[in-house]
Coordinates of C-alpha atoms in Angstrom, one line a residue:
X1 CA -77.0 50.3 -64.9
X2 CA -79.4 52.3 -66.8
X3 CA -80.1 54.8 -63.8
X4 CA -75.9 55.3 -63.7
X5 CA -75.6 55.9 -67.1
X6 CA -78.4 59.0 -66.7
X7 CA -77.4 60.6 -63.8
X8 CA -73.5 60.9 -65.6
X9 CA -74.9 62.0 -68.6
X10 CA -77.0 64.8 -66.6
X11 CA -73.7 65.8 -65.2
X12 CA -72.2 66.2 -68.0
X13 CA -74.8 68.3 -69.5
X14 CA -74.4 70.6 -66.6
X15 CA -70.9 70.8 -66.7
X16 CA -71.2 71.8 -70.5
X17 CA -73.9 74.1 -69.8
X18 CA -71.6 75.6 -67.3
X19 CA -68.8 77.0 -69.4
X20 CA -68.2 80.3 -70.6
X21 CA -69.0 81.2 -73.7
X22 CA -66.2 81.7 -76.4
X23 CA -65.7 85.2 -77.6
X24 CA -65.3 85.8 -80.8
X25 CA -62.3 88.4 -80.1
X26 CA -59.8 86.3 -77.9
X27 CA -57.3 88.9 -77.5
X28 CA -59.4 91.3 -75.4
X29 CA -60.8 87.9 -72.9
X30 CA -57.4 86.5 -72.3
X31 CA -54.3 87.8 -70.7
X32 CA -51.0 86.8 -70.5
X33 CA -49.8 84.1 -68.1
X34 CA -48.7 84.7 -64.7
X35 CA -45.2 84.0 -64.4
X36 CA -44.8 81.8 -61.5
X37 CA -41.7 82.9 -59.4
X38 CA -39.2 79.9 -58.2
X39 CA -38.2 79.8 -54.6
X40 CA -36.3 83.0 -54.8
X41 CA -38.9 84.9 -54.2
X42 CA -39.3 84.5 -51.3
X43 CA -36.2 86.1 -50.6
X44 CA -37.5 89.8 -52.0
X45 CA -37.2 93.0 -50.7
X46 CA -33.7 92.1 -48.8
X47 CA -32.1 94.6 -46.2
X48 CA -28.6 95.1 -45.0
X49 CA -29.5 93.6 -42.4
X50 CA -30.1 90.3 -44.2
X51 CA -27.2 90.2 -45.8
X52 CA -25.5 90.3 -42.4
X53 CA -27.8 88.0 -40.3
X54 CA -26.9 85.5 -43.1
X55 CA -23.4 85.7 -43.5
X56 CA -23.4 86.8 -46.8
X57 CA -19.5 88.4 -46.3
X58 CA -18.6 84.9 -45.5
X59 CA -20.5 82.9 -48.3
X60 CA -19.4 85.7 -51.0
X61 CA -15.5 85.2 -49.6
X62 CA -15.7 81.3 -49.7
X63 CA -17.3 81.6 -53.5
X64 CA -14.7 83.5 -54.7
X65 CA -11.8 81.6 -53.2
X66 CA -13.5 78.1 -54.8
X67 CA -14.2 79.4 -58.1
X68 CA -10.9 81.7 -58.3
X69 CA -10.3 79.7 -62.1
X70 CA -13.6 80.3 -63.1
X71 CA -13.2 84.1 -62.6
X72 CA -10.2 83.8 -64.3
X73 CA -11.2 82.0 -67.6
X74 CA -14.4 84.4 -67.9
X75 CA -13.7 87.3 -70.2
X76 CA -15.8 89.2 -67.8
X77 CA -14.0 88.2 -64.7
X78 CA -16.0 87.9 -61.3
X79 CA -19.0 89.4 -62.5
X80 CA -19.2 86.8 -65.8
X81 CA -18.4 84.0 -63.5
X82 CA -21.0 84.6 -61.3
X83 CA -23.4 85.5 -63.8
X84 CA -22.7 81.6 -65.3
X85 CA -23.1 80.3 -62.2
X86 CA -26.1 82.2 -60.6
X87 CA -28.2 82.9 -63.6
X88 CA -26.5 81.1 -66.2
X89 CA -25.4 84.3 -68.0
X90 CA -21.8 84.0 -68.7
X91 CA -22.0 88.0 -70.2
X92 CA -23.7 89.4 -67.3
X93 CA -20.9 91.7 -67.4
X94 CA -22.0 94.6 -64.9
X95 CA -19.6 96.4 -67.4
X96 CA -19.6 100.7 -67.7
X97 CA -19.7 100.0 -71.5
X98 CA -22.5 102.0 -73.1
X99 CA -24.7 98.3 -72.9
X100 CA -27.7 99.2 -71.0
X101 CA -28.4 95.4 -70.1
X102 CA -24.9 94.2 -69.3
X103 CA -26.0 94.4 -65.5
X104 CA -30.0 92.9 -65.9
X105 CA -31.4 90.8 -63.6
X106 CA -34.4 88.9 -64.4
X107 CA -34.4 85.9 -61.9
X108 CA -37.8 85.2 -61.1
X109 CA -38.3 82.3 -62.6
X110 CA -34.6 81.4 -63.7
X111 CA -34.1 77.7 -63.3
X112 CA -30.4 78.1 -62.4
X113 CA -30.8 80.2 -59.4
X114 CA -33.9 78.3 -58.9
X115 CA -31.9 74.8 -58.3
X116 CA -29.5 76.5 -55.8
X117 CA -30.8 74.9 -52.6
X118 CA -29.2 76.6 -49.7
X119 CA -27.6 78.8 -52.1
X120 CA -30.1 80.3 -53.6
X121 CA -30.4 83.5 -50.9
X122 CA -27.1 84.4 -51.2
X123 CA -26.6 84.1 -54.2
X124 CA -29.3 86.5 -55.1
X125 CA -28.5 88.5 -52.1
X126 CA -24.9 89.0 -54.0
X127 CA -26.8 89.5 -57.5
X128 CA -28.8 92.3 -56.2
X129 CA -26.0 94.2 -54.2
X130 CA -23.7 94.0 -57.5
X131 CA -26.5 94.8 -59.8
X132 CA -26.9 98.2 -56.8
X133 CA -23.4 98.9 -56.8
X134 CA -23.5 99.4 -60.8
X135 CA -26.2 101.9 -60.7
X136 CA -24.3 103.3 -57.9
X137 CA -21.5 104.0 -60.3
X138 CA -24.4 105.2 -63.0
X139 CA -25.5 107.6 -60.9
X140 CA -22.4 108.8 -60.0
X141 CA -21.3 109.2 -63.7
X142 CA -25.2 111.0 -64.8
X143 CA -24.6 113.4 -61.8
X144 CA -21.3 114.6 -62.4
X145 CA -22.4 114.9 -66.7
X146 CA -25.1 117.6 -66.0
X147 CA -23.6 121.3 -66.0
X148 CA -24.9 121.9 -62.6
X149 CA -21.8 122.1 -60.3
X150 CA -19.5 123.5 -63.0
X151 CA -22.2 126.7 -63.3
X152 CA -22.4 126.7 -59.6
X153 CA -18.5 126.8 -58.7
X154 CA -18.0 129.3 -61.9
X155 CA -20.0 132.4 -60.9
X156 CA -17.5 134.3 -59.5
X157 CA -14.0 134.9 -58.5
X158 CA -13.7 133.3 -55.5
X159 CA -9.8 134.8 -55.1
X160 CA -11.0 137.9 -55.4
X161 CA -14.3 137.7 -53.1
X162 CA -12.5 135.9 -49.9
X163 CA -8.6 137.1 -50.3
X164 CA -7.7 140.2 -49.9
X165 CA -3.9 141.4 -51.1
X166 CA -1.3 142.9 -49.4
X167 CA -0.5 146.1 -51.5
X168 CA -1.2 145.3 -55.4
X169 CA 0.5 142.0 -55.1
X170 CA -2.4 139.6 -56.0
X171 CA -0.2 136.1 -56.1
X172 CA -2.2 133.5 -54.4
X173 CA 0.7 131.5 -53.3
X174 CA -1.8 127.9 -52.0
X175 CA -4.1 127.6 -55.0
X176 CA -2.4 123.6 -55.3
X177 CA -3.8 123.3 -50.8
X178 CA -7.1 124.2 -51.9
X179 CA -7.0 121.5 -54.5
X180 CA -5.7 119.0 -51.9
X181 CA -8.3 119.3 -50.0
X182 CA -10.7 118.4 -53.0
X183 CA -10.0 114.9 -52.8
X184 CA -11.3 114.4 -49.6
X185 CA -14.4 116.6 -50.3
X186 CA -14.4 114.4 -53.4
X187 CA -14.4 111.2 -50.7
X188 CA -17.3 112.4 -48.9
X189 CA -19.7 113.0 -52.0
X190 CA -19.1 109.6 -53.0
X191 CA -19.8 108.1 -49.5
X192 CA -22.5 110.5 -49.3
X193 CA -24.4 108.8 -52.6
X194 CA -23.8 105.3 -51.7
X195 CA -25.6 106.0 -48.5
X196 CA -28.6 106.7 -50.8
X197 CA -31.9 109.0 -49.4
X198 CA -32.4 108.3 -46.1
X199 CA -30.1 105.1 -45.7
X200 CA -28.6 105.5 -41.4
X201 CA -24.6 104.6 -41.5
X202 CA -24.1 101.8 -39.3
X203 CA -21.2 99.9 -38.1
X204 CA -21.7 97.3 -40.2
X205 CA -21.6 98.7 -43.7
X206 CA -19.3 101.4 -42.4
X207 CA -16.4 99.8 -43.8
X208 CA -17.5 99.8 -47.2
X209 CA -19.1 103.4 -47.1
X210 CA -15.4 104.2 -45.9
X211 CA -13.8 102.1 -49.1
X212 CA -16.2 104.1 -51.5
X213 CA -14.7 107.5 -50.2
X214 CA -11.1 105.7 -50.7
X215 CA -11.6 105.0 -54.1
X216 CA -13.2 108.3 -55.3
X217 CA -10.1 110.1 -53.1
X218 CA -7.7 108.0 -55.2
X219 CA -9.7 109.0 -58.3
X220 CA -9.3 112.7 -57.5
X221 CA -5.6 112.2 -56.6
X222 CA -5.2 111.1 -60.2
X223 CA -6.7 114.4 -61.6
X224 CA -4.5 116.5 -59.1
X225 CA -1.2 115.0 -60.8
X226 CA -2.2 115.7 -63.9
X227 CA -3.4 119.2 -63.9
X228 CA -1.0 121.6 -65.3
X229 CA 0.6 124.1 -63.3
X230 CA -0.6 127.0 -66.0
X231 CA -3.9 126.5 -64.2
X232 CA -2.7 128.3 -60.8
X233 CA -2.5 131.7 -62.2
X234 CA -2.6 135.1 -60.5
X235 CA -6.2 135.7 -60.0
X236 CA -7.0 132.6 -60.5
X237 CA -10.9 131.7 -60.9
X238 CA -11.2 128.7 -58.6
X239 CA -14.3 127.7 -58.8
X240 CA -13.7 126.7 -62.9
X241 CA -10.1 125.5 -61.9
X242 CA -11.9 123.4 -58.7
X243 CA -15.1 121.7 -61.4
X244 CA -13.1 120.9 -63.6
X245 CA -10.6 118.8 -61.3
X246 CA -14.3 117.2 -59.7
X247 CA -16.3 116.8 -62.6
X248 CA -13.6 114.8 -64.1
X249 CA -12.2 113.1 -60.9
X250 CA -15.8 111.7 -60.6
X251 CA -16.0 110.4 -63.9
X252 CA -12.8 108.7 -63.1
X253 CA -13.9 107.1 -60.1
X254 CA -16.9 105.1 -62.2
X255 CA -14.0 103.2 -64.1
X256 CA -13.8 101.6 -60.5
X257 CA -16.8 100.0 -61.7
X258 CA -15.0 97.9 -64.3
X259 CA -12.2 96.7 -61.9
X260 CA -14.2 95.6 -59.6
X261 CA -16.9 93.5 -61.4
X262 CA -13.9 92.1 -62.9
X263 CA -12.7 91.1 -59.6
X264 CA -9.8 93.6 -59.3
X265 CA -8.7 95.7 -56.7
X266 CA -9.2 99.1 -57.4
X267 CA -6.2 101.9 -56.8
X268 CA -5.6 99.2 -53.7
X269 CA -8.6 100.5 -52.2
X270 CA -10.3 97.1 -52.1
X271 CA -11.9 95.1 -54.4
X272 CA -15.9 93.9 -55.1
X273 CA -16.2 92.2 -51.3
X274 CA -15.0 95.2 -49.8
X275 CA -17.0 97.5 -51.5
X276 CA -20.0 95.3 -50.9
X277 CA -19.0 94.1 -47.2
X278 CA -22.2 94.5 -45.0
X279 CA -24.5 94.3 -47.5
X280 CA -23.7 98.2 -48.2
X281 CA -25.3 98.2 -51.5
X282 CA -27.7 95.3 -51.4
X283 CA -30.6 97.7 -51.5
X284 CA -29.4 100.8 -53.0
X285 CA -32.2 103.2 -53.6
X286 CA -30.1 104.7 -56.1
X287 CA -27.9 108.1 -56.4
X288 CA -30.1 111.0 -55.5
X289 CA -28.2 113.3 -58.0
X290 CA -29.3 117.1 -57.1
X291 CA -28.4 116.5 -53.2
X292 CA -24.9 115.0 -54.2
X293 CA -24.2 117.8 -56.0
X294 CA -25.5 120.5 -53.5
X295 CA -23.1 118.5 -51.0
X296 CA -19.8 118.5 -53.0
X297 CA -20.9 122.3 -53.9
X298 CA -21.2 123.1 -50.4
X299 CA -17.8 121.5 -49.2
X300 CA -16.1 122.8 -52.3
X301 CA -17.0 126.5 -51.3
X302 CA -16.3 125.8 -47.6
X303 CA -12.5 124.4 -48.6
X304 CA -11.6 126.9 -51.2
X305 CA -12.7 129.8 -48.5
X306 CA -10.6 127.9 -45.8
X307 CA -7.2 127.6 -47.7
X308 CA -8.1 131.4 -48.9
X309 CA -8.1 132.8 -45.2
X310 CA -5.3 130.7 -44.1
X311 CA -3.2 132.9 -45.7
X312 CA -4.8 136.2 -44.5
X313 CA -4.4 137.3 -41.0
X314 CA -7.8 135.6 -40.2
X315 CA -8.3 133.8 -36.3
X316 CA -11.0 132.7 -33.6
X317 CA -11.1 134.0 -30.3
X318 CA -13.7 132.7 -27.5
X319 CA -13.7 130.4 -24.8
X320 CA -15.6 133.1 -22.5
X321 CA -19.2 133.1 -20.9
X322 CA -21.9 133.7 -23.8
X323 CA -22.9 137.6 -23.8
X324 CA -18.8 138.4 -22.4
X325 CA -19.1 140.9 -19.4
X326 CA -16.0 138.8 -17.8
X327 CA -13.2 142.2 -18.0
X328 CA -11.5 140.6 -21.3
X329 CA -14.1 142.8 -23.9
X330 CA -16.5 141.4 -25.9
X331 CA -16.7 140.6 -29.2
X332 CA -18.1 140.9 -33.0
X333 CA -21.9 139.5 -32.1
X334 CA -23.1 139.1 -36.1
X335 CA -19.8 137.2 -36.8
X336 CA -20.1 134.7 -33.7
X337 CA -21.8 131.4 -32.2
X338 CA -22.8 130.4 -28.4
X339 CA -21.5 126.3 -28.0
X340 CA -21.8 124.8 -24.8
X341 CA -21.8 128.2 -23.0
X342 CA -19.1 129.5 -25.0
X343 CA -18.6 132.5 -27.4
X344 CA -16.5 132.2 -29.9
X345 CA -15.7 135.3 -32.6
X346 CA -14.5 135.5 -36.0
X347 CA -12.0 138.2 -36.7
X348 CA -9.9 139.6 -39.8
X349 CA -6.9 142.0 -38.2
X350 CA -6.9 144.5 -41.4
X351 CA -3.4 145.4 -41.5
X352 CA -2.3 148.9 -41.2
X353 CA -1.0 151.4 -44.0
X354 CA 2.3 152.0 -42.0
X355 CA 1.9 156.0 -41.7
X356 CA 2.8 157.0 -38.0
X357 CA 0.5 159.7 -38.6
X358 CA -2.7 157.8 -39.2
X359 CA -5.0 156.5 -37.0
X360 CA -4.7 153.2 -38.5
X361 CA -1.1 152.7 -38.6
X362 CA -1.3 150.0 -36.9
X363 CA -4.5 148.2 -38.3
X364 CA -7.6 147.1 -37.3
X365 CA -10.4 144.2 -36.9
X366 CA -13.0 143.4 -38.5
X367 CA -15.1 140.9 -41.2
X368 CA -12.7 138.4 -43.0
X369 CA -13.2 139.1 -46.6
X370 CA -16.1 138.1 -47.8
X371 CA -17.8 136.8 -44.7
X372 CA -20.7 139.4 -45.0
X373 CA -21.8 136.9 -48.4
X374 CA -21.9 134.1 -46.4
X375 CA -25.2 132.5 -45.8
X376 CA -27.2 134.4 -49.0
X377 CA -26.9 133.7 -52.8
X378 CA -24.4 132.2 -54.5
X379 CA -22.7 131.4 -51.0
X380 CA -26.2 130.0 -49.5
X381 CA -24.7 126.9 -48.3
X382 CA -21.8 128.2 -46.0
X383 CA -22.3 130.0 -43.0
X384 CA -20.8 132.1 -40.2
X385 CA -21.6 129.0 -37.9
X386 CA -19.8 126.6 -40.6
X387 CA -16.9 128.1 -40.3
X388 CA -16.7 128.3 -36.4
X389 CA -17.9 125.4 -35.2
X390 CA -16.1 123.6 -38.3
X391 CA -12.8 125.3 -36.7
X392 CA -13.2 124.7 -33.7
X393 CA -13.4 121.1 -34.1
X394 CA -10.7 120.7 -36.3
X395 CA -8.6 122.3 -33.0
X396 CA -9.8 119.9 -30.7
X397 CA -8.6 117.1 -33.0
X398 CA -4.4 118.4 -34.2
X399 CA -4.9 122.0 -33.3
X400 CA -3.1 123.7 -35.8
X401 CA -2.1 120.7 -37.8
X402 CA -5.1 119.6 -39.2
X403 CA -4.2 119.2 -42.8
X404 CA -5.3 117.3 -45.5
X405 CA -3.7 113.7 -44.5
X406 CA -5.6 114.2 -41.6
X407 CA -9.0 115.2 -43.1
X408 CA -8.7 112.0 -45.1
X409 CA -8.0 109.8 -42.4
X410 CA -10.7 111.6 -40.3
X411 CA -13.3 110.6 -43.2
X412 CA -12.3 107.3 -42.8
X413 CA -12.4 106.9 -39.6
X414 CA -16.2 108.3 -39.6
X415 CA -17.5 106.2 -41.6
X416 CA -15.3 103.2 -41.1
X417 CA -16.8 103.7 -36.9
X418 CA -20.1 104.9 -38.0
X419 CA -20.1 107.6 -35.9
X420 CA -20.3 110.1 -38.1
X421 CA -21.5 110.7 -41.8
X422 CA -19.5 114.1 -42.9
X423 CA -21.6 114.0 -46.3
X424 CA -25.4 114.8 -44.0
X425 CA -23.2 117.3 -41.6
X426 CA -22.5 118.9 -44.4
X427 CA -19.2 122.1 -44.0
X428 CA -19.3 121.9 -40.5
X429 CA -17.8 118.7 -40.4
X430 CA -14.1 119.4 -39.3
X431 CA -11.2 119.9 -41.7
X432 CA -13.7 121.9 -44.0
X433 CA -12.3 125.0 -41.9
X434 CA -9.1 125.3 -39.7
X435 CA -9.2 128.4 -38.9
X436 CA -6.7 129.0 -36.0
X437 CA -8.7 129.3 -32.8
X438 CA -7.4 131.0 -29.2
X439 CA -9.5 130.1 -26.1
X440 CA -9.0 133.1 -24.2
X441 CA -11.1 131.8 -21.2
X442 CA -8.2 131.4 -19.0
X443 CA -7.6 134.9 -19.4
X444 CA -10.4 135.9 -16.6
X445 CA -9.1 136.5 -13.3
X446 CA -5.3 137.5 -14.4
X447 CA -3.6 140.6 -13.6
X448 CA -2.8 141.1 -17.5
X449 CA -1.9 144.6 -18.7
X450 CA -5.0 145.7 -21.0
X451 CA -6.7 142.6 -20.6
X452 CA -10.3 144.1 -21.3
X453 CA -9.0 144.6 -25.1
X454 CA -8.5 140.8 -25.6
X455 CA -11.6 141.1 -27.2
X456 CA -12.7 143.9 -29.3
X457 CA -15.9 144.6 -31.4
X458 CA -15.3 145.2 -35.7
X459 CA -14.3 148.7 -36.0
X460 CA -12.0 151.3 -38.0
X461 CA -10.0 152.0 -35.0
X462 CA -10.4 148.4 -32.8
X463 CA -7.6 146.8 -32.4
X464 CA -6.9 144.1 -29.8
X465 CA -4.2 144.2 -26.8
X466 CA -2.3 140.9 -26.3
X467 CA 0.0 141.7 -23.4
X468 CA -0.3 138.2 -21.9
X469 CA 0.0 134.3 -22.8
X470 CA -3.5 134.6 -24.5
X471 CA -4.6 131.4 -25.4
X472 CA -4.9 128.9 -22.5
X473 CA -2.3 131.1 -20.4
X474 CA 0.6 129.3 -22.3
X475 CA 3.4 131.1 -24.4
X476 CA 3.7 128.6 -26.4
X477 CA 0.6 127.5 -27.3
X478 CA 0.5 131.5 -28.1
X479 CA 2.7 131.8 -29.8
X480 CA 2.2 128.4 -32.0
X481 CA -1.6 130.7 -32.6
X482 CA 0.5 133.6 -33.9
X483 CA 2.4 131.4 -36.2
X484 CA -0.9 129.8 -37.8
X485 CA -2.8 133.2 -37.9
X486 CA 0.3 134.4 -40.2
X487 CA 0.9 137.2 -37.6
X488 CA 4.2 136.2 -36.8
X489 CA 6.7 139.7 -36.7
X490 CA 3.2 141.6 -36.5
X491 CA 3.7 144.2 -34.0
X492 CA 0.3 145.6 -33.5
X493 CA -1.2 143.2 -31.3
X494 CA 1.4 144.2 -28.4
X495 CA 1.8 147.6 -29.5
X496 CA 0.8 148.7 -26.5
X497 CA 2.3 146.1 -24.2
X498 CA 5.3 148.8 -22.8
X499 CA 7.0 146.7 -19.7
X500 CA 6.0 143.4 -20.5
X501 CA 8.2 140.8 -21.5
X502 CA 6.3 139.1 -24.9
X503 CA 6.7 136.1 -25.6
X504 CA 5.6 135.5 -29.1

């Protein structure tokens, strides 16, 4: 008994011995307390692809649908309800209200998540992807309050850079097209930021990356309606009239942001499942705010240039072997591209000043207004190439009815099929140019009067011969060209065309 009693009194005299010594300044020897994460954690650093393997569309749909009166007894709708019932936060609002902790999320060691069972991956999955699609909105809103794209679009006079009047009449009669067109452009900036840097558009979150750029159109539709019809003047500057309309179209679109984290449908564009379908926003890297705005700059230009040459005899001709030497000329090199062993040319028929004793009576081709600032300066982002190959696609889609329905329902059906993001193409993504386009390949081989001036290089005295069903050897088709390329009644094309029976 007496040997037991000294060996546990040695032990503890080791086991005193053994312990640190107590400082006599606490606060620089001990640090806060690890917060020990609940089983959530293990569900960090979440992918689209979790969301889906998961069936997090499903679990979000059947959450609503069973707690439908909780949403609708919370001040703060579906985002308060969930809030309650995730986090036990019945003010997690997710509200665009100046609050910047409305949206927090702090769950780490949150008992209410923590007790979800089965629910608890979800459930944060959900948490994360609405707490992602309210900085989406953030972003959007920070972007579009900066200065940059207003000072960008305002250089210059764009109506007096890309049109050129007939005589002194300076009416730009489409100024209210080119702002058409914006909401779509405005469509693609928004789908382009909820993509986020480096974030591949896939089938599955297509449909919500398509939703995004139907809500922001909507938003910019609203901002169309309500502009004032003093701000389509005779020389008009466009680029102020075009920031204006974006800046505050995209400001517009972050009061989305409140309709759907209260569990509304937004301009019936869809409401917070749809927008978050495929885990689109579940991890949002956030809005990268210079490259947004150098898109929607870059699209703006590339529209506002379009609807400006649509109403100037401005065309495409190609179709032919690359390099020409096929006996139907050859064309403007500088102003052209080579795609899939085809040239294609950019022209501007210059009309003539009418005097039967001048050379140029009759007119002459050569650089569309404005072309020759393409690619440099305060035009950087739009070049030659845009333009064409833009064109040219738009063709092969409606031909010479690609207008701005169709644009919008081309976006959509991008993104919707993932086959295309028009945001990273940037303006050579169809509908930014429709610029009427002739293929004059079929051309070779016909017995056409003055064929070898189909073609023609610029010059003061080039002017083109079109004594033959020019594009695809089919009058109509021709003469449907013509019409587009505002040259109907414009003699000079088959000036020279004595004997044969025109068609167009």
């Amino acid at each position: 008994m007496m040997l037991k009693t000294a060996l546990s009194l040695l032990f503890l005299s080791g086991a005193i011995t053994a312990l640190p010594a107590i400082d006599s300044h606490p606060s620089n020897t001990f640090t806060s307390p690890r917060r020990r994460c609940g089983p959530v954690s293990q569900f960090y650093g979440q992918s689209a692809n979790d969301w889906q393997n998961y069936n997090t569309d499903q679990w979000l749909s059947s959450w609503i649908s069973n707690h439908s009166s909780d949403i609708s007894q919370n001040s703060n709708g579906f985002a308060g309800a969930f809030g309650q019932w995730a986090i036990g936060n019945p003010d997690w609002s997710c509200r665009d209200d100046g609050s910047a902790s409305s949206c927090d999320l702090d769950i780490c060691d949150n008992n209410v998540i923590n007790q979800r069972g089965g629910d608890i991956r979800p459930a944060y999955y959900v948490l994360e992807a609405v707490n992602r699609l309210h900085s989406y909105f953030t972003g959007i809103s920070q972007s579009f309050e900066v200065s940059a794209i207003a000072a960008a679009l305002s250089k210059e006079k764009w109506s007096e850079t890309f049109y050129k009047p007939k005589n002194s009449d300076k009416t730009i009669s489409t100024l209210r097209e080119v702002l058409n067109a914006v909401t779509t452009v405005i469509g693609i900036g928004a789908s382009f930021a909820g993509l986020g840097e480096g974030m591949a558009l896939t089938g599955a979150i297509g449909g919500a990356m398509s939703t995004v750029a139907g809500g922001a159109a909507a938003a910019g539709s609203i901002q169309l309606q309500a502009a004032k019809d003093d701000t389509f003047e005779k020389d008009a500057d466009l680029g102020a009239v075009l920031s204006k309309v974006v800046v505050e179209s995209m400001k517009s679109f972050t009061s989305a942001n409140n309709d759907l984290m209260a569990g509304k449908n937004y301009q019936n564009t869809g409401d917070i499942k749809s927008y978050l379908s495929g885990g689109a926003f579940v991890d949002f890297g956030g809005v990268d705010k210079n490259s947004v705005i150098d898109v929607m700059n870059k699209f703006l230009l590339g529209n506002a240039v379009n609807q400006l040459w649509r109403q100037q005899k401005i065309f495409i001709l190609g179709g032919g072997n690359c390099g020409d030497g096929q006996g139907i000329g050859s064309g403007p090199q500088e102003y052209s591209i080579c795609r899939d062993g085809k040239a294609w040319y950019l022209y501007y028929w210059h009309e003539g000043n009418g005097d039967f004793l001048s050379e140029k009576q009759w007119g002459y081709v050569t650089n569309p207004p404005g072309a020759d600032k393409l690619g440099q300066s305060d035009f950087s982002g739009v070049k030659i190439e845009d333009v064409i190959n833009s064109s040219l696609d738009s063709y092969n889609v409606a031909e010479y009815n690609y207008d701005a329905n169709k644009a919008q329902e081309r976006v959509h059906e991008a993104l919707q099929g993932a086959w295309r993001n028009p945001g990273s193409q940037g303006p050579s993504w169809e509908g930014t140019f429709t610029i009427p386009v002739c293929d004059v390949s079929a051309a070779v081989g016909q017995d056409w009067k003055l064929k070898q001036y189909i073609l023609e290089e610029y010059g003061g005295n080039a002017r083109p011969c079109w004594c033959g069903p020019i594009c695809s050897n089919d009058w109509d088709k021709t003469k449907r060209f013509i019409q587009a390329a505002n040259m109907d009644n414009f003699k000079s094309p088959k000036h020279n065309c004595n004997g044969v029976d025109i068609k167009y």
